[in-house]
């Protein structure tokens, strides 16, 4: 059994309560028994950020990130920006909060409000700088604008979560100290670009994650994801990099702990 750290998951998602035997609590107990030595539960809005803190308090192998995802930023709207940032600041003071996230830009859906997304993103980058915490970046169909905004905060780094960009951008970012995290899609047949990136990220900058309950790896596409499936992703990355799964597991656990200041 591989010893792995799931660097990005959403165990407070209602699908765990509804579909996993034993609900959220059962799922987190199960994954610990399946070799998952740590889970970083990531907030996407004010409720899920508070839920992440609560799970981290309840489970010794769970840590929390708090932040407002770009889609949730639009739901909150510009009027609630200051209030939202204050809430995130308060949550971030809790023990076991190790990052601000997930934050970023998402231009995937119709009716996007780029100004609102950018305002929340910038305000939370400033908060991360103030609190000296790493950030977890979500970017979809928005890499150019994301890189432009990150460049305004050269003293803030973190991880590009569920990376889907080019190998070239992955190299540029890792040169600046960023970590690059790979999830289920690296196992997909048609994911040539992601596999190329997974091959070139420096050894001390690569992470793995599930983004549970989303993005299940092959052979579980279409099912609900959980950390117990993460070894498929880890094994795919190990094969691409011509490492043993055991070595790749140890490397990614060490990288996750270094980035987030976690002692297991
Ligand atoms: Zn996520």
PDB file of C-alpha atoms and ligand atoms in Angstrom:
ATOM      1  CA  UNK A   1       0.000   0.000   0.000  1.00  0.00           C
ATOM      2  CA  UNK A   2       1.386   3.409  -0.999  1.00  0.00           C
ATOM      3  CA  UNK A   3       1.589   6.179   1.590  1.00  0.00           C
ATOM      4  CA  UNK A   4       0.127   9.285  -0.080  1.00  0.00           C
ATOM      5  CA  UNK A   5      -0.984  12.827   0.754  1.00  0.00           C
ATOM      6  CA  UNK A   6      -4.063  14.138  -1.067  1.00  0.00           C
ATOM      7  CA  UNK A   7      -3.128  17.793  -1.492  1.00  0.00           C
ATOM      8  CA  UNK A   8      -6.587  18.950  -2.679  1.00  0.00           C
ATOM      9  CA  UNK A   9     -10.003  17.500  -1.834  1.00  0.00           C
ATOM     10  CA  UNK A  10     -13.527  18.562  -0.869  1.00  0.00           C
ATOM     11  CA  UNK A  11     -14.764  16.059   1.720  1.00  0.00           C
ATOM     12  CA  UNK A  12     -17.424  18.501   2.914  1.00  0.00           C
ATOM     13  CA  UNK A  13     -19.101  18.197  -0.517  1.00  0.00           C
ATOM     14  CA  UNK A  14     -22.643  16.896  -0.074  1.00  0.00           C
ATOM     15  CA  UNK A  15     -21.914  13.970  -2.398  1.00  0.00           C
ATOM     16  CA  UNK A  16     -19.778  12.368   0.346  1.00  0.00           C
ATOM     17  CA  UNK A  17     -22.605  12.650   2.844  1.00  0.00           C
ATOM     18  CA  UNK A  18     -25.112  11.265   0.328  1.00  0.00           C
ATOM     19  CA  UNK A  19     -23.172   8.651  -1.636  1.00  0.00           C
ATOM     20  CA  UNK A  20     -20.212   7.396   0.437  1.00  0.00           C
ATOM     21  CA  UNK A  21     -20.807   4.714   3.055  1.00  0.00           C
ATOM     22  CA  UNK A  22     -20.576   6.461   6.413  1.00  0.00           C
ATOM     23  CA  UNK A  23     -20.720   9.917   4.805  1.00  0.00           C
ATOM     24  CA  UNK A  24     -17.890  12.422   5.109  1.00  0.00           C
ATOM     25  CA  UNK A  25     -16.715  10.970   8.406  1.00  0.00           C
ATOM     26  CA  UNK A  26     -16.702   7.418   7.032  1.00  0.00           C
ATOM     27  CA  UNK A  27     -14.828   8.527   3.919  1.00  0.00           C
ATOM     28  CA  UNK A  28     -12.066  10.251   5.898  1.00  0.00           C
ATOM     29  CA  UNK A  29     -11.672   7.222   8.184  1.00  0.00           C
ATOM     30  CA  UNK A  30     -11.607   4.871   5.175  1.00  0.00           C
ATOM     31  CA  UNK A  31      -8.906   6.788   3.299  1.00  0.00           C
ATOM     32  CA  UNK A  32      -6.675   6.896   6.379  1.00  0.00           C
ATOM     33  CA  UNK A  33      -6.875   3.105   6.537  1.00  0.00           C
ATOM     34  CA  UNK A  34      -6.054   2.963   2.821  1.00  0.00           C
ATOM     35  CA  UNK A  35      -2.676   4.682   3.231  1.00  0.00           C
ATOM     36  CA  UNK A  36      -3.667   8.347   2.878  1.00  0.00           C
ATOM     37  CA  UNK A  37      -1.492   9.961   5.549  1.00  0.00           C
ATOM     38  CA  UNK A  38      -2.876  13.448   4.928  1.00  0.00           C
ATOM     39  CA  UNK A  39      -5.733  15.292   3.228  1.00  0.00           C
ATOM     40  CA  UNK A  40      -5.843  19.010   2.537  1.00  0.00           C
ATOM     41  CA  UNK A  41      -9.523  19.944   2.479  1.00  0.00           C
ATOM     42  CA  UNK A  42      -9.955  23.054   0.369  1.00  0.00           C
ATOM     43  CA  UNK A  43     -12.624  25.721   0.732  1.00  0.00           C
ATOM     44  CA  UNK A  44     -14.366  27.257  -2.269  1.00  0.00           C
ATOM     45  CA  UNK A  45     -16.734  29.666  -0.501  1.00  0.00           C
ATOM     46  CA  UNK A  46     -17.406  30.899   3.038  1.00  0.00           C
ATOM     47  CA  UNK A  47     -19.383  27.799   4.080  1.00  0.00           C
ATOM     48  CA  UNK A  48     -16.978  25.241   2.670  1.00  0.00           C
ATOM     49  CA  UNK A  49     -14.028  27.156   4.128  1.00  0.00           C
ATOM     50  CA  UNK A  50     -15.632  26.971   7.582  1.00  0.00           C
ATOM     51  CA  UNK A  51     -16.402  23.274   6.966  1.00  0.00           C
ATOM     52  CA  UNK A  52     -12.753  22.669   6.021  1.00  0.00           C
ATOM     53  CA  UNK A  53     -11.597  24.185   9.318  1.00  0.00           C
ATOM     54  CA  UNK A  54     -14.107  22.033  11.203  1.00  0.00           C
ATOM     55  CA  UNK A  55     -12.923  18.812   9.497  1.00  0.00           C
ATOM     56  CA  UNK A  56      -9.291  19.708  10.241  1.00  0.00           C
ATOM     57  CA  UNK A  57     -10.193  20.122  13.915  1.00  0.00           C
ATOM     58  CA  UNK A  58     -11.949  16.742  13.962  1.00  0.00           C
ATOM     59  CA  UNK A  59      -9.392  14.610  12.102  1.00  0.00           C
ATOM     60  CA  UNK A  60      -5.680  14.478  12.892  1.00  0.00           C
ATOM     61  CA  UNK A  61      -4.821  13.665   9.237  1.00  0.00           C
ATOM     62  CA  UNK A  62      -6.822  16.587   7.768  1.00  0.00           C
ATOM     63  CA  UNK A  63      -5.603  20.156   7.169  1.00  0.00           C
ATOM     64  CA  UNK A  64      -7.587  23.094   5.773  1.00  0.00           C
ATOM     65  CA  UNK A  65      -7.347  25.801   3.132  1.00  0.00           C
ATOM     66  CA  UNK A  66      -9.761  28.738   3.164  1.00  0.00           C
ATOM     67  CA  UNK A  67     -10.751  30.907   0.223  1.00  0.00           C
ATOM     68  CA  UNK A  68     -13.350  31.957  -2.333  1.00  0.00           C
ATOM     69  CA  UNK A  69     -13.321  30.226  -5.742  1.00  0.00           C
ATOM     70  CA  UNK A  70     -13.934  32.515  -8.762  1.00  0.00           C
ATOM     71  CA  UNK A  71     -17.385  31.059  -9.480  1.00  0.00           C
ATOM     72  CA  UNK A  72     -18.370  31.596  -5.841  1.00  0.00           C
ATOM     73  CA  UNK A  73     -16.935  35.101  -6.000  1.00  0.00           C
ATOM     74  CA  UNK A  74     -19.506  35.901  -8.678  1.00  0.00           C
ATOM     75  CA  UNK A  75     -22.282  34.421  -6.552  1.00  0.00           C
ATOM     76  CA  UNK A  76     -21.271  36.644  -3.626  1.00  0.00           C
ATOM     77  CA  UNK A  77     -20.826  39.717  -5.826  1.00  0.00           C
ATOM     78  CA  UNK A  78     -18.723  42.844  -5.433  1.00  0.00           C
ATOM     79  CA  UNK A  79     -20.873  44.146  -2.574  1.00  0.00           C
ATOM     80  CA  UNK A  80     -19.699  41.375  -0.283  1.00  0.00           C
ATOM     81  CA  UNK A  81     -16.003  41.417  -1.158  1.00  0.00           C
ATOM     82  CA  UNK A  82     -14.729  43.097   2.023  1.00  0.00           C
ATOM     83  CA  UNK A  83     -16.976  41.042   4.272  1.00  0.00           C
ATOM     84  CA  UNK A  84     -15.847  37.827   2.535  1.00  0.00           C
ATOM     85  CA  UNK A  85     -12.151  38.665   2.885  1.00  0.00           C
ATOM     86  CA  UNK A  86     -12.656  39.469   6.579  1.00  0.00           C
ATOM     87  CA  UNK A  87     -14.344  36.104   7.098  1.00  0.00           C
ATOM     88  CA  UNK A  88     -11.495  34.296   5.318  1.00  0.00           C
ATOM     89  CA  UNK A  89      -8.948  36.217   7.432  1.00  0.00           C
ATOM     90  CA  UNK A  90     -10.723  35.133  10.635  1.00  0.00           C
ATOM     91  CA  UNK A  91     -10.889  31.488   9.503  1.00  0.00           C
ATOM     92  CA  UNK A  92      -7.231  31.567   8.431  1.00  0.00           C
ATOM     93  CA  UNK A  93      -6.208  32.324  12.028  1.00  0.00           C
ATOM     94  CA  UNK A  94      -7.368  28.860  13.067  1.00  0.00           C
ATOM     95  CA  UNK A  95      -4.782  26.218  13.781  1.00  0.00           C
ATOM     96  CA  UNK A  96      -4.325  23.766  10.863  1.00  0.00           C
ATOM     97  CA  UNK A  97      -5.239  26.327   8.182  1.00  0.00           C
ATOM     98  CA  UNK A  98      -2.193  26.062   5.916  1.00  0.00           C
ATOM     99  CA  UNK A  99      -3.165  27.974   2.742  1.00  0.00           C
ATOM    100  CA  UNK A 100      -5.463  30.524   1.125  1.00  0.00           C
ATOM    101  CA  UNK A 101      -7.491  28.749  -1.550  1.00  0.00           C
ATOM    102  CA  UNK A 102      -8.906  27.888  -3.783  1.00  0.00           C
ATOM    103  CA  UNK A 103      -8.707  31.234  -5.541  1.00  0.00           C
ATOM    104  CA  UNK A 104      -8.157  32.263  -9.152  1.00  0.00           C
ATOM    105  CA  UNK A 105     -10.021  32.771 -12.417  1.00  0.00           C
ATOM    106  CA  UNK A 106     -12.522  30.576 -14.271  1.00  0.00           C
ATOM    107  CA  UNK A 107     -13.739  31.656 -17.707  1.00  0.00           C
ATOM    108  CA  UNK A 108     -15.264  28.294 -18.569  1.00  0.00           C
ATOM    109  CA  UNK A 109     -18.924  29.123 -18.146  1.00  0.00           C
ATOM    110  CA  UNK A 110     -21.145  31.677 -19.843  1.00  0.00           C
ATOM    111  CA  UNK A 111     -21.955  34.917 -18.027  1.00  0.00           C
ATOM    112  CA  UNK A 112     -18.573  35.350 -16.461  1.00  0.00           C
ATOM    113  CA  UNK A 113     -17.808  38.576 -14.629  1.00  0.00           C
ATOM    114  CA  UNK A 114     -14.064  38.971 -15.113  1.00  0.00           C
ATOM    115  CA  UNK A 115     -13.823  42.121 -12.983  1.00  0.00           C
ATOM    116  CA  UNK A 116     -15.527  40.489 -10.005  1.00  0.00           C
ATOM    117  CA  UNK A 117     -13.379  37.357 -10.268  1.00  0.00           C
ATOM    118  CA  UNK A 118     -10.208  39.466 -10.516  1.00  0.00           C
ATOM    119  CA  UNK A 119     -11.202  41.601  -7.495  1.00  0.00           C
ATOM    120  CA  UNK A 120     -11.663  38.533  -5.261  1.00  0.00           C
ATOM    121  CA  UNK A 121      -8.499  36.935  -6.623  1.00  0.00           C
ATOM    122  CA  UNK A 122      -6.379  40.068  -6.004  1.00  0.00           C
ATOM    123  CA  UNK A 123      -7.831  40.675  -2.529  1.00  0.00           C
ATOM    124  CA  UNK A 124      -7.050  37.089  -1.502  1.00  0.00           C
ATOM    125  CA  UNK A 125      -3.509  37.287  -2.933  1.00  0.00           C
ATOM    126  CA  UNK A 126      -3.036  40.350  -0.719  1.00  0.00           C
ATOM    127  CA  UNK A 127      -4.437  38.423   2.234  1.00  0.00           C
ATOM    128  CA  UNK A 128      -2.010  35.544   1.597  1.00  0.00           C
ATOM    129  CA  UNK A 129       0.864  38.024   1.510  1.00  0.00           C
ATOM    130  CA  UNK A 130      -0.320  39.609   4.759  1.00  0.00           C
ATOM    131  CA  UNK A 131      -0.687  36.215   6.463  1.00  0.00           C
ATOM    132  CA  UNK A 132       2.460  34.743   4.862  1.00  0.00           C
ATOM    133  CA  UNK A 133       0.506  31.726   3.620  1.00  0.00           C
ATOM    134  CA  UNK A 134       0.861  29.860   0.319  1.00  0.00           C
ATOM    135  CA  UNK A 135      -2.032  30.016  -2.158  1.00  0.00           C
ATOM    136  CA  UNK A 136      -3.921  27.323  -4.062  1.00  0.00           C
ATOM    137  CA  UNK A 137      -4.717  28.539  -7.564  1.00  0.00           C
ATOM    138  CA  UNK A 138      -7.686  27.405  -9.633  1.00  0.00           C
ATOM    139  CA  UNK A 139      -7.432  28.550 -13.261  1.00  0.00           C
ATOM    140  CA  UNK A 140      -9.599  27.377 -16.133  1.00  0.00           C
ATOM    141  CA  UNK A 141      -9.583  28.838 -19.648  1.00  0.00           C
ATOM    142  CA  UNK A 142      -7.862  31.860 -18.084  1.00  0.00           C
ATOM    143  CA  UNK A 143      -4.118  31.138 -17.907  1.00  0.00           C
ATOM    144  CA  UNK A 144      -2.964  34.428 -19.447  1.00  0.00           C
ATOM    145  CA  UNK A 145      -4.936  36.644 -17.058  1.00  0.00           C
ATOM    146  CA  UNK A 146      -3.992  34.374 -14.140  1.00  0.00           C
ATOM    147  CA  UNK A 147      -0.261  34.719 -14.859  1.00  0.00           C
ATOM    148  CA  UNK A 148      -0.623  38.500 -15.247  1.00  0.00           C
ATOM    149  CA  UNK A 149      -2.262  38.771 -11.834  1.00  0.00           C
ATOM    150  CA  UNK A 150       0.228  36.427 -10.143  1.00  0.00           C
ATOM    151  CA  UNK A 151       3.066  38.556 -11.513  1.00  0.00           C
ATOM    152  CA  UNK A 152       1.798  41.476  -9.404  1.00  0.00           C
ATOM    153  CA  UNK A 153       2.545  39.429  -6.252  1.00  0.00           C
ATOM    154  CA  UNK A 154       6.093  38.100  -6.731  1.00  0.00           C
ATOM    155  CA  UNK A 155       6.440  37.383  -3.008  1.00  0.00           C
ATOM    156  CA  UNK A 156       3.410  35.051  -2.940  1.00  0.00           C
ATOM    157  CA  UNK A 157       3.685  31.481  -4.236  1.00  0.00           C
ATOM    158  CA  UNK A 158       1.838  28.232  -3.819  1.00  0.00           C
ATOM    159  CA  UNK A 159       0.425  25.550  -6.073  1.00  0.00           C
ATOM    160  CA  UNK A 160      -1.293  25.479  -9.444  1.00  0.00           C
ATOM    161  CA  UNK A 161      -3.986  22.938  -8.632  1.00  0.00           C
ATOM    162  CA  UNK A 162      -5.151  20.262 -11.081  1.00  0.00           C
ATOM    163  CA  UNK A 163      -2.728  21.589 -13.641  1.00  0.00           C
ATOM    164  CA  UNK A 164      -3.945  21.675 -17.244  1.00  0.00           C
ATOM    165  CA  UNK A 165      -1.547  24.204 -18.782  1.00  0.00           C
ATOM    166  CA  UNK A 166       1.471  23.709 -21.018  1.00  0.00           C
ATOM    167  CA  UNK A 167       4.850  22.257 -20.091  1.00  0.00           C
ATOM    168  CA  UNK A 168       6.401  25.619 -20.900  1.00  0.00           C
ATOM    169  CA  UNK A 169       4.230  27.515 -18.396  1.00  0.00           C
ATOM    170  CA  UNK A 170       4.803  24.777 -15.804  1.00  0.00           C
ATOM    171  CA  UNK A 171       8.537  25.286 -16.177  1.00  0.00           C
ATOM    172  CA  UNK A 172       8.274  29.100 -15.938  1.00  0.00           C
ATOM    173  CA  UNK A 173       6.187  28.827 -12.776  1.00  0.00           C
ATOM    174  CA  UNK A 174       8.364  26.213 -11.094  1.00  0.00           C
ATOM    175  CA  UNK A 175      11.420  28.360 -11.837  1.00  0.00           C
ATOM    176  CA  UNK A 176       9.688  31.061  -9.749  1.00  0.00           C
ATOM    177  CA  UNK A 177       9.104  28.640  -6.875  1.00  0.00           C
ATOM    178  CA  UNK A 178       5.584  27.489  -7.712  1.00  0.00           C
ATOM    179  CA  UNK A 179       4.456  23.924  -7.173  1.00  0.00           C
ATOM    180  CA  UNK A 180       2.453  22.101  -9.861  1.00  0.00           C
ATOM    181  CA  UNK A 181      -0.227  19.576  -8.850  1.00  0.00           C
ATOM    182  CA  UNK A 182      -1.608  16.761 -11.012  1.00  0.00           C
ATOM    183  CA  UNK A 183      -4.990  15.073 -10.667  1.00  0.00           C
ATOM    184  CA  UNK A 184      -7.083  12.385 -12.418  1.00  0.00           C
ATOM    185  CA  UNK A 185      -6.831  13.825 -15.957  1.00  0.00           C
ATOM    186  CA  UNK A 186      -3.115  12.882 -16.124  1.00  0.00           C
ATOM    187  CA  UNK A 187      -4.386   9.279 -16.459  1.00  0.00           C
ATOM    188  CA  UNK A 188      -6.612  10.088 -19.465  1.00  0.00           C
ATOM    189  CA  UNK A 189      -5.556   8.777 -22.871  1.00  0.00           C
ATOM    190  CA  UNK A 190      -6.003  12.121 -24.626  1.00  0.00           C
ATOM    191  CA  UNK A 191      -4.106  14.158 -22.026  1.00  0.00           C
ATOM    192  CA  UNK A 192      -0.847  14.542 -23.971  1.00  0.00           C
ATOM    193  CA  UNK A 193      -0.305  18.131 -22.828  1.00  0.00           C
ATOM    194  CA  UNK A 194      -0.776  17.349 -19.131  1.00  0.00           C
ATOM    195  CA  UNK A 195       1.515  14.321 -19.392  1.00  0.00           C
ATOM    196  CA  UNK A 196       4.170  16.502 -21.031  1.00  0.00           C
ATOM    197  CA  UNK A 197       3.969  18.942 -18.119  1.00  0.00           C
ATOM    198  CA  UNK A 198       4.113  16.080 -15.585  1.00  0.00           C
ATOM    199  CA  UNK A 199       7.363  14.944 -17.205  1.00  0.00           C
ATOM    200  CA  UNK A 200       9.248  18.236 -16.813  1.00  0.00           C
ATOM    201  CA  UNK A 201       8.220  19.701 -13.441  1.00  0.00           C
ATOM    202  CA  UNK A 202      11.298  19.661 -11.149  1.00  0.00           C
ATOM    203  CA  UNK A 203      11.287  16.850  -8.618  1.00  0.00           C
ATOM    204  CA  UNK A 204      10.955  19.191  -5.637  1.00  0.00           C
ATOM    205  CA  UNK A 205       7.944  21.003  -7.137  1.00  0.00           C
ATOM    206  CA  UNK A 206       5.465  18.247  -8.057  1.00  0.00           C
ATOM    207  CA  UNK A 207       2.312  17.349  -6.098  1.00  0.00           C
ATOM    208  CA  UNK A 208      -0.629  14.980  -6.598  1.00  0.00           C
ATOM    209  CA  UNK A 209      -4.267  15.454  -5.612  1.00  0.00           C
ATOM    210  CA  UNK A 210      -7.735  14.102  -6.286  1.00  0.00           C
ATOM    211  CA  UNK A 211      -9.979  17.211  -6.264  1.00  0.00           C
ATOM    212  CA  UNK A 212     -12.501  14.719  -4.805  1.00  0.00           C
ATOM    213  CA  UNK A 213     -15.366  14.226  -5.425  1.00  0.00           C
ATOM    214  CA  UNK A 214     -14.472  15.533  -8.901  1.00  0.00           C
ATOM    215  CA  UNK A 215     -12.032  14.369 -11.599  1.00  0.00           C
ATOM    216  CA  UNK A 216     -11.769  10.612 -10.978  1.00  0.00           C
ATOM    217  CA  UNK A 217      -8.811   8.907 -12.652  1.00  0.00           C
ATOM    218  CA  UNK A 218      -9.017   6.008 -15.091  1.00  0.00           C
ATOM    219  CA  UNK A 219     -10.542   3.411 -14.453  1.00  0.00           C
ATOM    220  CA  UNK A 220     -13.175   5.274 -12.421  1.00  0.00           C
ATOM    221  CA  UNK A 221     -14.185   8.024 -14.856  1.00  0.00           C
ATOM    222  CA  UNK A 222     -17.822   8.913 -14.358  1.00  0.00           C
ATOM    223  CA  UNK A 223     -17.804   7.761 -10.717  1.00  0.00           C
ATOM    224  CA  UNK A 224     -17.434   9.849  -7.584  1.00  0.00           C
ATOM    225  CA  UNK A 225     -13.750  10.348  -6.789  1.00  0.00           C
ATOM    226  CA  UNK A 226     -12.112   9.895  -3.385  1.00  0.00           C
ATOM    227  CA  UNK A 227      -8.532   9.736  -2.097  1.00  0.00           C
ATOM    228  CA  UNK A 228      -8.526   5.933  -2.280  1.00  0.00           C
ATOM    229  CA  UNK A 229      -8.281   6.280  -6.082  1.00  0.00           C
ATOM    230  CA  UNK A 230      -5.309   8.651  -5.998  1.00  0.00           C
ATOM    231  CA  UNK A 231      -2.730   5.890  -6.460  1.00  0.00           C
ATOM    232  CA  UNK A 232      -3.838   5.630 -10.115  1.00  0.00           C
ATOM    233  CA  UNK A 233      -2.820   9.246 -10.617  1.00  0.00           C
ATOM    234  CA  UNK A 234       0.413   8.769  -8.664  1.00  0.00           C
ATOM    235  CA  UNK A 235       1.283   5.638 -10.669  1.00  0.00           C
ATOM    236  CA  UNK A 236       0.649   7.463 -13.962  1.00  0.00           C
ATOM    237  CA  UNK A 237       2.962  10.297 -12.889  1.00  0.00           C
ATOM    238  CA  UNK A 238       5.599   7.796 -11.725  1.00  0.00           C
ATOM    239  CA  UNK A 239       5.481   5.983 -15.090  1.00  0.00           C
ATOM    240  CA  UNK A 240       5.822   9.266 -17.015  1.00  0.00           C
ATOM    241  CA  UNK A 241       8.851  10.212 -14.891  1.00  0.00           C
ATOM    242  CA  UNK A 242      10.341   6.675 -14.896  1.00  0.00           C
ATOM    243  CA  UNK A 243      10.247   6.418 -11.111  1.00  0.00           C
ATOM    244  CA  UNK A 244       8.896   3.679  -8.889  1.00  0.00           C
ATOM    245  CA  UNK A 245       5.493   4.476  -7.368  1.00  0.00           C
ATOM    246  CA  UNK A 246       7.106   4.184  -3.916  1.00  0.00           C
ATOM    247  CA  UNK A 247       9.721   6.836  -4.751  1.00  0.00           C
ATOM    248  CA  UNK A 248       7.133   9.102  -6.379  1.00  0.00           C
ATOM    249  CA  UNK A 249       4.870   8.736  -3.325  1.00  0.00           C
ATOM    250  CA  UNK A 250       7.664   9.742  -0.950  1.00  0.00           C
ATOM    251  CA  UNK A 251       8.637  12.711  -3.167  1.00  0.00           C
ATOM    252  CA  UNK A 252       5.089  14.081  -3.368  1.00  0.00           C
ATOM    253  CA  UNK A 253       4.414  13.631   0.363  1.00  0.00           C
ATOM    254  CA  UNK A 254       7.623  15.516   1.178  1.00  0.00           C
ATOM    255  CA  UNK A 255       6.782  18.295  -1.295  1.00  0.00           C
ATOM    256  CA  UNK A 256       3.251  18.715   0.077  1.00  0.00           C
ATOM    257  CA  UNK A 257       4.531  18.926   3.650  1.00  0.00           C
ATOM    258  CA  UNK A 258       7.247  21.447   2.686  1.00  0.00           C
ATOM    259  CA  UNK A 259       4.874  23.724   0.760  1.00  0.00           C
ATOM    260  CA  UNK A 260       2.219  23.801   3.465  1.00  0.00           C
ATOM    261  CA  UNK A 261       4.516  23.638   6.499  1.00  0.00           C
ATOM    262  CA  UNK A 262       2.937  20.373   7.660  1.00  0.00           C
ATOM    263  CA  UNK A 263       4.668  17.956  10.021  1.00  0.00           C
ATOM    264  CA  UNK A 264       3.136  14.487   9.834  1.00  0.00           C
TER     265      UNK A 264
HETATM  266 ZN1  LIG B   1     -10.988  22.023  -5.874  1.00  0.00          ZN
END
